[in-house]
Amino acid sequence: MNDLRVELRYGIPPFRIALPPGWHRRAASTATEKADLARASELFRQAGRPDLEAQYRAMMARVRQGMTRAKVFAIYRQEDVEADELLPMSITASAVDGEGGRNLDAWITDAFRLRGASFLEDAKHVVRWEGPAAQAPRGADLEQVTGRTITYALPVPETDRTRALVFTTTILTPDGGGISDEAIQGMTLLSDLMISTVAWEQAMPETVPGSV
């Protein structure tokens, strides 16, 4: 469930999402970024590749700028799992607003017409489409890591379709065939299942003194 800060800043009311064991929600914040950089630096040192740390920091700076522009406020990912169970997959949550206060009907129509969007199975209020993931900066060793994204859009209640809650799942698919098609399909299904559990929190009715 998102906090009051998210609702006030981005206009996204509280919602629930069911996460598998080992998955956690983290705020898209400076503190989270610092923790990620520290963890990555340690991994690069353990792997004997300190040269990649500067490239990773530069890439993450670009990612942070993109996340800020995209109004990303939360990141969902695995943390409490063994290394051999770690999936190359993460999910971000963001707010999308219609330009000039207009509704998002044209944006969604384009998703159906140009991106092959469809309604999510078992959650027909969610629009879903797939596409390639953004590439790493040119010249970095990390540019060999490619991927795919799955985007999910849900209209925010009581906004007349002028605002949407958007989840973006990124699945990394390194060049060289290190991940099988079956594994990618499994992660895609896991992503669909998680997003299908998203539900808006309903305000609890106030208890009237003396009522039964």
PDB file of C-alpha atoms in Angstrom:
ATOM      1  CA  MET A   1       0.000   0.000   0.000  1.00  0.00           C
ATOM      2  CA  ASN A   2       1.398   3.424  -0.894  1.00  0.00           C
ATOM      3  CA  ASP A   3       1.817   6.095   1.730  1.00  0.00           C
ATOM      4  CA  LEU A   4       0.199   9.513   2.126  1.00  0.00           C
ATOM      5  CA  ARG A   5       3.207  11.178   0.482  1.00  0.00           C
ATOM      6  CA  VAL A   6       2.518   9.329  -2.755  1.00  0.00           C
ATOM      7  CA  GLU A   7      -1.146  10.305  -2.697  1.00  0.00           C
ATOM      8  CA  LEU A   8      -0.384  13.968  -2.068  1.00  0.00           C
ATOM      9  CA  ARG A   9       2.466  14.261  -4.583  1.00  0.00           C
ATOM     10  CA  TYR A  10       1.266  12.024  -7.400  1.00  0.00           C
ATOM     11  CA  GLY A  11      -2.478  11.768  -6.861  1.00  0.00           C
ATOM     12  CA  ILE A  12      -2.393   7.975  -6.543  1.00  0.00           C
ATOM     13  CA  PRO A  13      -4.757   6.774  -3.782  1.00  0.00           C
ATOM     14  CA  PRO A  14      -3.828   3.769  -1.620  1.00  0.00           C
ATOM     15  CA  PHE A  15      -3.829   0.387  -3.330  1.00  0.00           C
ATOM     16  CA  ARG A  16      -2.930  -3.202  -2.497  1.00  0.00           C
ATOM     17  CA  ILE A  17      -0.763  -5.654  -4.433  1.00  0.00           C
ATOM     18  CA  ALA A  18       0.044  -9.245  -3.471  1.00  0.00           C
ATOM     19  CA  LEU A  19       3.786  -9.991  -3.666  1.00  0.00           C
ATOM     20  CA  PRO A  20       5.385 -13.456  -3.704  1.00  0.00           C
ATOM     21  CA  PRO A  21       7.738 -14.453  -0.840  1.00  0.00           C
ATOM     22  CA  GLY A  22      11.031 -12.593  -1.067  1.00  0.00           C
ATOM     23  CA  TRP A  23       9.568  -9.613  -2.950  1.00  0.00           C
ATOM     24  CA  HIS A  24       9.500  -6.129  -1.400  1.00  0.00           C
ATOM     25  CA  ARG A  25       8.310  -2.638  -2.236  1.00  0.00           C
ATOM     26  CA  ARG A  26      10.892   0.138  -2.023  1.00  0.00           C
ATOM     27  CA  ALA A  27      10.316   3.855  -2.456  1.00  0.00           C
ATOM     28  CA  ALA A  28      11.965   5.366  -5.526  1.00  0.00           C
ATOM     29  CA  SER A  29      14.125   7.587  -3.347  1.00  0.00           C
ATOM     30  CA  THR A  30      17.698   8.773  -2.880  1.00  0.00           C
ATOM     31  CA  ALA A  31      18.090   6.374   0.048  1.00  0.00           C
ATOM     32  CA  THR A  32      17.091   3.403  -2.113  1.00  0.00           C
ATOM     33  CA  GLU A  33      19.475   4.524  -4.858  1.00  0.00           C
ATOM     34  CA  LYS A  34      22.391   4.827  -2.429  1.00  0.00           C
ATOM     35  CA  ALA A  35      21.704   1.354  -1.047  1.00  0.00           C
ATOM     36  CA  ASP A  36      21.569  -0.066  -4.577  1.00  0.00           C
ATOM     37  CA  LEU A  37      24.842   1.591  -5.551  1.00  0.00           C
ATOM     38  CA  ALA A  38      26.573   0.286  -2.438  1.00  0.00           C
ATOM     39  CA  ARG A  39      25.331  -3.250  -3.100  1.00  0.00           C
ATOM     40  CA  ALA A  40      26.357  -3.095  -6.766  1.00  0.00           C
ATOM     41  CA  SER A  41      29.811  -1.742  -5.896  1.00  0.00           C
ATOM     42  CA  GLU A  42      30.389  -4.681  -3.553  1.00  0.00           C
ATOM     43  CA  LEU A  43      29.303  -7.147  -6.240  1.00  0.00           C
ATOM     44  CA  PHE A  44      31.610  -5.569  -8.827  1.00  0.00           C
ATOM     45  CA  ARG A  45      34.542  -5.742  -6.403  1.00  0.00           C
ATOM     46  CA  GLN A  46      33.799  -9.380  -5.591  1.00  0.00           C
ATOM     47  CA  ALA A  47      33.704 -10.126  -9.321  1.00  0.00           C
ATOM     48  CA  GLY A  48      37.033  -8.355  -9.861  1.00  0.00           C
ATOM     49  CA  ARG A  49      35.447  -5.722 -12.121  1.00  0.00           C
ATOM     50  CA  PRO A  50      35.808  -2.364 -10.357  1.00  0.00           C
ATOM     51  CA  ASP A  51      36.021  -0.790 -13.841  1.00  0.00           C
ATOM     52  CA  LEU A  52      32.283  -1.408 -14.288  1.00  0.00           C
ATOM     53  CA  GLU A  53      31.336   0.547 -11.182  1.00  0.00           C
ATOM     54  CA  ALA A  54      31.757   3.971 -12.827  1.00  0.00           C
ATOM     55  CA  GLN A  55      29.755   2.813 -15.859  1.00  0.00           C
ATOM     56  CA  TYR A  56      27.019   1.465 -13.604  1.00  0.00           C
ATOM     57  CA  ARG A  57      26.843   4.722 -11.641  1.00  0.00           C
ATOM     58  CA  ALA A  58      26.545   6.711 -14.887  1.00  0.00           C
ATOM     59  CA  MET A  59      23.807   4.404 -16.133  1.00  0.00           C
ATOM     60  CA  MET A  60      21.909   4.649 -12.850  1.00  0.00           C
ATOM     61  CA  ALA A  61      22.114   8.452 -12.977  1.00  0.00           C
ATOM     62  CA  ARG A  62      20.345   8.314 -16.359  1.00  0.00           C
ATOM     63  CA  VAL A  63      17.835   5.829 -14.983  1.00  0.00           C
ATOM     64  CA  ARG A  64      17.116   8.118 -12.037  1.00  0.00           C
ATOM     65  CA  GLN A  65      16.486  11.070 -14.343  1.00  0.00           C
ATOM     66  CA  GLY A  66      14.126   8.958 -16.421  1.00  0.00           C
ATOM     67  CA  MET A  67      12.285   7.705 -13.345  1.00  0.00           C
ATOM     68  CA  THR A  68      11.843  11.266 -12.099  1.00  0.00           C
ATOM     69  CA  ARG A  69      10.387  12.382 -15.435  1.00  0.00           C
ATOM     70  CA  ALA A  70       8.122   9.326 -15.484  1.00  0.00           C
ATOM     71  CA  LYS A  71       6.857  10.003 -11.928  1.00  0.00           C
ATOM     72  CA  VAL A  72       8.036   6.615 -10.647  1.00  0.00           C
ATOM     73  CA  PHE A  73       7.339   6.371  -6.928  1.00  0.00           C
ATOM     74  CA  ALA A  74       7.884   2.683  -6.076  1.00  0.00           C
ATOM     75  CA  ILE A  75      10.041  -0.284  -7.071  1.00  0.00           C
ATOM     76  CA  TYR A  76       9.076  -3.919  -6.533  1.00  0.00           C
ATOM     77  CA  ARG A  77      11.823  -6.548  -6.576  1.00  0.00           C
ATOM     78  CA  GLN A  78      13.250  -9.660  -4.967  1.00  0.00           C
ATOM     79  CA  GLU A  79      15.562  -9.277  -1.996  1.00  0.00           C
ATOM     80  CA  ASP A  80      15.188 -12.116   0.508  1.00  0.00           C
ATOM     81  CA  VAL A  81      16.057 -14.985  -1.845  1.00  0.00           C
ATOM     82  CA  GLU A  82      19.071 -17.169  -2.569  1.00  0.00           C
ATOM     83  CA  ALA A  83      21.308 -16.111  -5.451  1.00  0.00           C
ATOM     84  CA  ASP A  84      20.203 -19.044  -7.625  1.00  0.00           C
ATOM     85  CA  GLU A  85      16.545 -18.024  -7.141  1.00  0.00           C
ATOM     86  CA  LEU A  86      17.053 -14.375  -8.084  1.00  0.00           C
ATOM     87  CA  LEU A  87      15.091 -13.418 -11.192  1.00  0.00           C
ATOM     88  CA  PRO A  88      16.353 -10.741 -13.645  1.00  0.00           C
ATOM     89  CA  MET A  89      13.098  -8.883 -13.190  1.00  0.00           C
ATOM     90  CA  SER A  90      11.775  -5.791 -11.421  1.00  0.00           C
ATOM     91  CA  ILE A  91       8.598  -3.699 -11.460  1.00  0.00           C
ATOM     92  CA  THR A  92       8.132   0.056 -11.096  1.00  0.00           C
ATOM     93  CA  ALA A  93       4.948   1.959 -10.254  1.00  0.00           C
ATOM     94  CA  SER A  94       4.337   5.442 -11.632  1.00  0.00           C
ATOM     95  CA  ALA A  95       1.652   8.045 -12.244  1.00  0.00           C
ATOM     96  CA  VAL A  96       0.639   9.152 -15.749  1.00  0.00           C
ATOM     97  CA  ASP A  97      -1.459  12.284 -16.268  1.00  0.00           C
ATOM     98  CA  GLY A  98      -3.241  13.461 -19.399  1.00  0.00           C
ATOM     99  CA  GLU A  99      -1.608  16.497 -20.985  1.00  0.00           C
ATOM    100  CA  GLY A 100      -3.359  19.695 -20.079  1.00  0.00           C
ATOM    101  CA  GLY A 101      -5.818  17.863 -17.872  1.00  0.00           C
ATOM    102  CA  ARG A 102      -7.247  15.893 -20.805  1.00  0.00           C
ATOM    103  CA  ASN A 103      -8.224  12.265 -20.384  1.00  0.00           C
ATOM    104  CA  LEU A 104      -5.932   9.419 -21.430  1.00  0.00           C
ATOM    105  CA  ASP A 105      -8.304   7.853 -23.964  1.00  0.00           C
ATOM    106  CA  ALA A 106      -6.087   8.716 -26.960  1.00  0.00           C
ATOM    107  CA  TRP A 107      -3.001   7.284 -25.217  1.00  0.00           C
ATOM    108  CA  ILE A 108      -4.790   4.016 -24.482  1.00  0.00           C
ATOM    109  CA  THR A 109      -6.236   3.881 -27.990  1.00  0.00           C
ATOM    110  CA  ASP A 110      -2.713   4.229 -29.414  1.00  0.00           C
ATOM    111  CA  ALA A 111      -1.567   1.408 -27.138  1.00  0.00           C
ATOM    112  CA  PHE A 112      -4.185  -0.881 -28.678  1.00  0.00           C
ATOM    113  CA  ARG A 113      -3.564   0.325 -32.223  1.00  0.00           C
ATOM    114  CA  LEU A 114       0.226   0.604 -32.256  1.00  0.00           C
ATOM    115  CA  ARG A 115       1.560  -1.572 -29.418  1.00  0.00           C
ATOM    116  CA  GLY A 116      -0.737  -4.570 -29.512  1.00  0.00           C
ATOM    117  CA  ALA A 117      -2.323  -3.809 -26.150  1.00  0.00           C
ATOM    118  CA  SER A 118      -4.997  -6.043 -24.695  1.00  0.00           C
ATOM    119  CA  PHE A 119      -6.925  -6.361 -21.449  1.00  0.00           C
ATOM    120  CA  LEU A 120      -5.180  -8.365 -18.763  1.00  0.00           C
ATOM    121  CA  GLU A 121      -6.712 -11.793 -18.282  1.00  0.00           C
ATOM    122  CA  ASP A 122      -8.701 -11.996 -15.016  1.00  0.00           C
ATOM    123  CA  ALA A 123      -8.363  -8.204 -14.581  1.00  0.00           C
ATOM    124  CA  LYS A 124     -10.220  -6.591 -17.452  1.00  0.00           C
ATOM    125  CA  HIS A 125      -9.802  -3.090 -16.024  1.00  0.00           C
ATOM    126  CA  VAL A 126      -6.038  -3.331 -16.687  1.00  0.00           C
ATOM    127  CA  VAL A 127      -4.630  -2.562 -20.143  1.00  0.00           C
ATOM    128  CA  ARG A 128      -1.401  -4.441 -20.938  1.00  0.00           C
ATOM    129  CA  TRP A 129       1.230  -4.253 -23.689  1.00  0.00           C
ATOM    130  CA  GLU A 130       4.821  -5.383 -24.269  1.00  0.00           C
ATOM    131  CA  GLY A 131       7.888  -3.797 -25.829  1.00  0.00           C
ATOM    132  CA  PRO A 132      11.702  -3.707 -25.796  1.00  0.00           C
ATOM    133  CA  ALA A 133      13.516  -2.377 -22.743  1.00  0.00           C
ATOM    134  CA  ALA A 134      15.637   0.763 -22.895  1.00  0.00           C
ATOM    135  CA  GLN A 135      19.287   0.152 -23.753  1.00  0.00           C
ATOM    136  CA  ALA A 136      22.276   0.961 -21.528  1.00  0.00           C
ATOM    137  CA  PRO A 137      24.495   3.927 -22.542  1.00  0.00           C
ATOM    138  CA  ARG A 138      26.461   3.304 -25.740  1.00  0.00           C
ATOM    139  CA  GLY A 139      30.022   2.169 -25.120  1.00  0.00           C
ATOM    140  CA  ALA A 140      29.365   0.503 -21.759  1.00  0.00           C
ATOM    141  CA  ASP A 141      29.923  -3.213 -21.258  1.00  0.00           C
ATOM    142  CA  LEU A 142      26.439  -3.241 -19.788  1.00  0.00           C
ATOM    143  CA  GLU A 143      24.947  -2.455 -23.192  1.00  0.00           C
ATOM    144  CA  GLN A 144      25.098  -6.177 -23.957  1.00  0.00           C
ATOM    145  CA  VAL A 145      22.236  -6.653 -21.511  1.00  0.00           C
ATOM    146  CA  THR A 146      18.974  -6.340 -23.407  1.00  0.00           C
ATOM    147  CA  GLY A 147      15.459  -6.890 -22.211  1.00  0.00           C
ATOM    148  CA  ARG A 148      11.745  -6.493 -22.610  1.00  0.00           C
ATOM    149  CA  THR A 149       9.128  -4.505 -20.765  1.00  0.00           C
ATOM    150  CA  ILE A 150       5.513  -5.166 -19.913  1.00  0.00           C
ATOM    151  CA  THR A 151       3.379  -2.101 -19.241  1.00  0.00           C
ATOM    152  CA  TYR A 152       0.106  -2.155 -17.319  1.00  0.00           C
ATOM    153  CA  ALA A 153      -2.231   0.851 -17.048  1.00  0.00           C
ATOM    154  CA  LEU A 154      -5.090   1.198 -14.545  1.00  0.00           C
ATOM    155  CA  PRO A 155      -7.377   4.243 -14.449  1.00  0.00           C
ATOM    156  CA  VAL A 156      -7.306   6.076 -11.134  1.00  0.00           C
ATOM    157  CA  PRO A 157     -10.787   6.257  -9.583  1.00  0.00           C
ATOM    158  CA  GLU A 158     -12.668   9.555  -9.611  1.00  0.00           C
ATOM    159  CA  THR A 159     -10.274  11.243 -12.078  1.00  0.00           C
ATOM    160  CA  ASP A 160     -12.472  10.853 -15.189  1.00  0.00           C
ATOM    161  CA  ARG A 161      -9.640   8.882 -16.846  1.00  0.00           C
ATOM    162  CA  THR A 162      -7.215  11.837 -16.654  1.00  0.00           C
ATOM    163  CA  ARG A 163      -4.764   9.886 -14.474  1.00  0.00           C
ATOM    164  CA  ALA A 164      -3.505   6.309 -14.529  1.00  0.00           C
ATOM    165  CA  LEU A 165      -1.491   4.095 -12.238  1.00  0.00           C
ATOM    166  CA  VAL A 166       1.119   2.440 -14.447  1.00  0.00           C
ATOM    167  CA  PHE A 167       3.267  -0.584 -13.625  1.00  0.00           C
ATOM    168  CA  THR A 168       6.288  -1.370 -15.801  1.00  0.00           C
ATOM    169  CA  THR A 169       7.917  -4.777 -15.530  1.00  0.00           C
ATOM    170  CA  THR A 170      11.465  -5.054 -16.892  1.00  0.00           C
ATOM    171  CA  ILE A 171      12.873  -8.501 -17.682  1.00  0.00           C
ATOM    172  CA  LEU A 172      16.573  -8.555 -18.576  1.00  0.00           C
ATOM    173  CA  THR A 173      17.560 -10.927 -21.381  1.00  0.00           C
ATOM    174  CA  PRO A 174      21.369 -10.921 -21.800  1.00  0.00           C
ATOM    175  CA  ASP A 175      22.776 -11.515 -25.292  1.00  0.00           C
ATOM    176  CA  GLY A 176      24.030 -15.037 -25.734  1.00  0.00           C
ATOM    177  CA  GLY A 177      20.885 -16.918 -24.780  1.00  0.00           C
ATOM    178  CA  GLY A 178      21.560 -17.134 -21.062  1.00  0.00           C
ATOM    179  CA  ILE A 179      17.826 -17.157 -20.317  1.00  0.00           C
ATOM    180  CA  SER A 180      15.466 -19.649 -21.941  1.00  0.00           C
ATOM    181  CA  ASP A 181      12.179 -18.764 -23.574  1.00  0.00           C
ATOM    182  CA  GLU A 182      10.458 -20.869 -20.909  1.00  0.00           C
ATOM    183  CA  ALA A 183      12.047 -18.784 -18.148  1.00  0.00           C
ATOM    184  CA  ILE A 184      10.958 -15.546 -19.839  1.00  0.00           C
ATOM    185  CA  GLN A 185       7.431 -16.898 -20.209  1.00  0.00           C
ATOM    186  CA  GLY A 186       7.442 -17.851 -16.531  1.00  0.00           C
ATOM    187  CA  MET A 187       8.506 -14.359 -15.458  1.00  0.00           C
ATOM    188  CA  THR A 188       5.887 -12.841 -17.763  1.00  0.00           C
ATOM    189  CA  LEU A 189       3.200 -14.990 -16.165  1.00  0.00           C
ATOM    190  CA  LEU A 190       4.452 -14.060 -12.675  1.00  0.00           C
ATOM    191  CA  SER A 191       4.263 -10.382 -13.607  1.00  0.00           C
ATOM    192  CA  ASP A 192       0.714 -10.755 -14.928  1.00  0.00           C
ATOM    193  CA  LEU A 193      -0.347 -12.582 -11.773  1.00  0.00           C
ATOM    194  CA  MET A 194       1.082  -9.903  -9.460  1.00  0.00           C
ATOM    195  CA  ILE A 195      -0.553  -7.035 -11.342  1.00  0.00           C
ATOM    196  CA  SER A 196      -3.879  -8.895 -11.466  1.00  0.00           C
ATOM    197  CA  THR A 197      -3.982  -8.616  -7.648  1.00  0.00           C
ATOM    198  CA  VAL A 198      -3.822  -4.806  -7.613  1.00  0.00           C
ATOM    199  CA  ALA A 199      -6.890  -3.352  -5.921  1.00  0.00           C
ATOM    200  CA  TRP A 200      -7.742   0.110  -4.663  1.00  0.00           C
ATOM    201  CA  GLU A 201      -8.061   0.440  -0.906  1.00  0.00           C
ATOM    202  CA  GLN A 202     -11.601   1.226   0.142  1.00  0.00           C
ATOM    203  CA  ALA A 203     -12.154   3.690   2.969  1.00  0.00           C
ATOM    204  CA  MET A 204     -13.560   1.955   6.002  1.00  0.00           C
ATOM    205  CA  PRO A 205     -16.966   3.350   6.988  1.00  0.00           C
ATOM    206  CA  GLU A 206     -16.970   5.300  10.190  1.00  0.00           C
ATOM    207  CA  THR A 207     -18.611   3.572  13.144  1.00  0.00           C
ATOM    208  CA  VAL A 208     -21.532   5.540  14.481  1.00  0.00           C
ATOM    209  CA  PRO A 209     -21.659   5.505  18.293  1.00  0.00           C
ATOM    210  CA  GLY A 210     -24.499   3.310  19.481  1.00  0.00           C
ATOM    211  CA  SER A 211     -24.910   1.550  16.125  1.00  0.00           C
ATOM    212  CA  VAL A 212     -25.069  -2.247  15.894  1.00  0.00           C
TER     213      VAL A 212
END
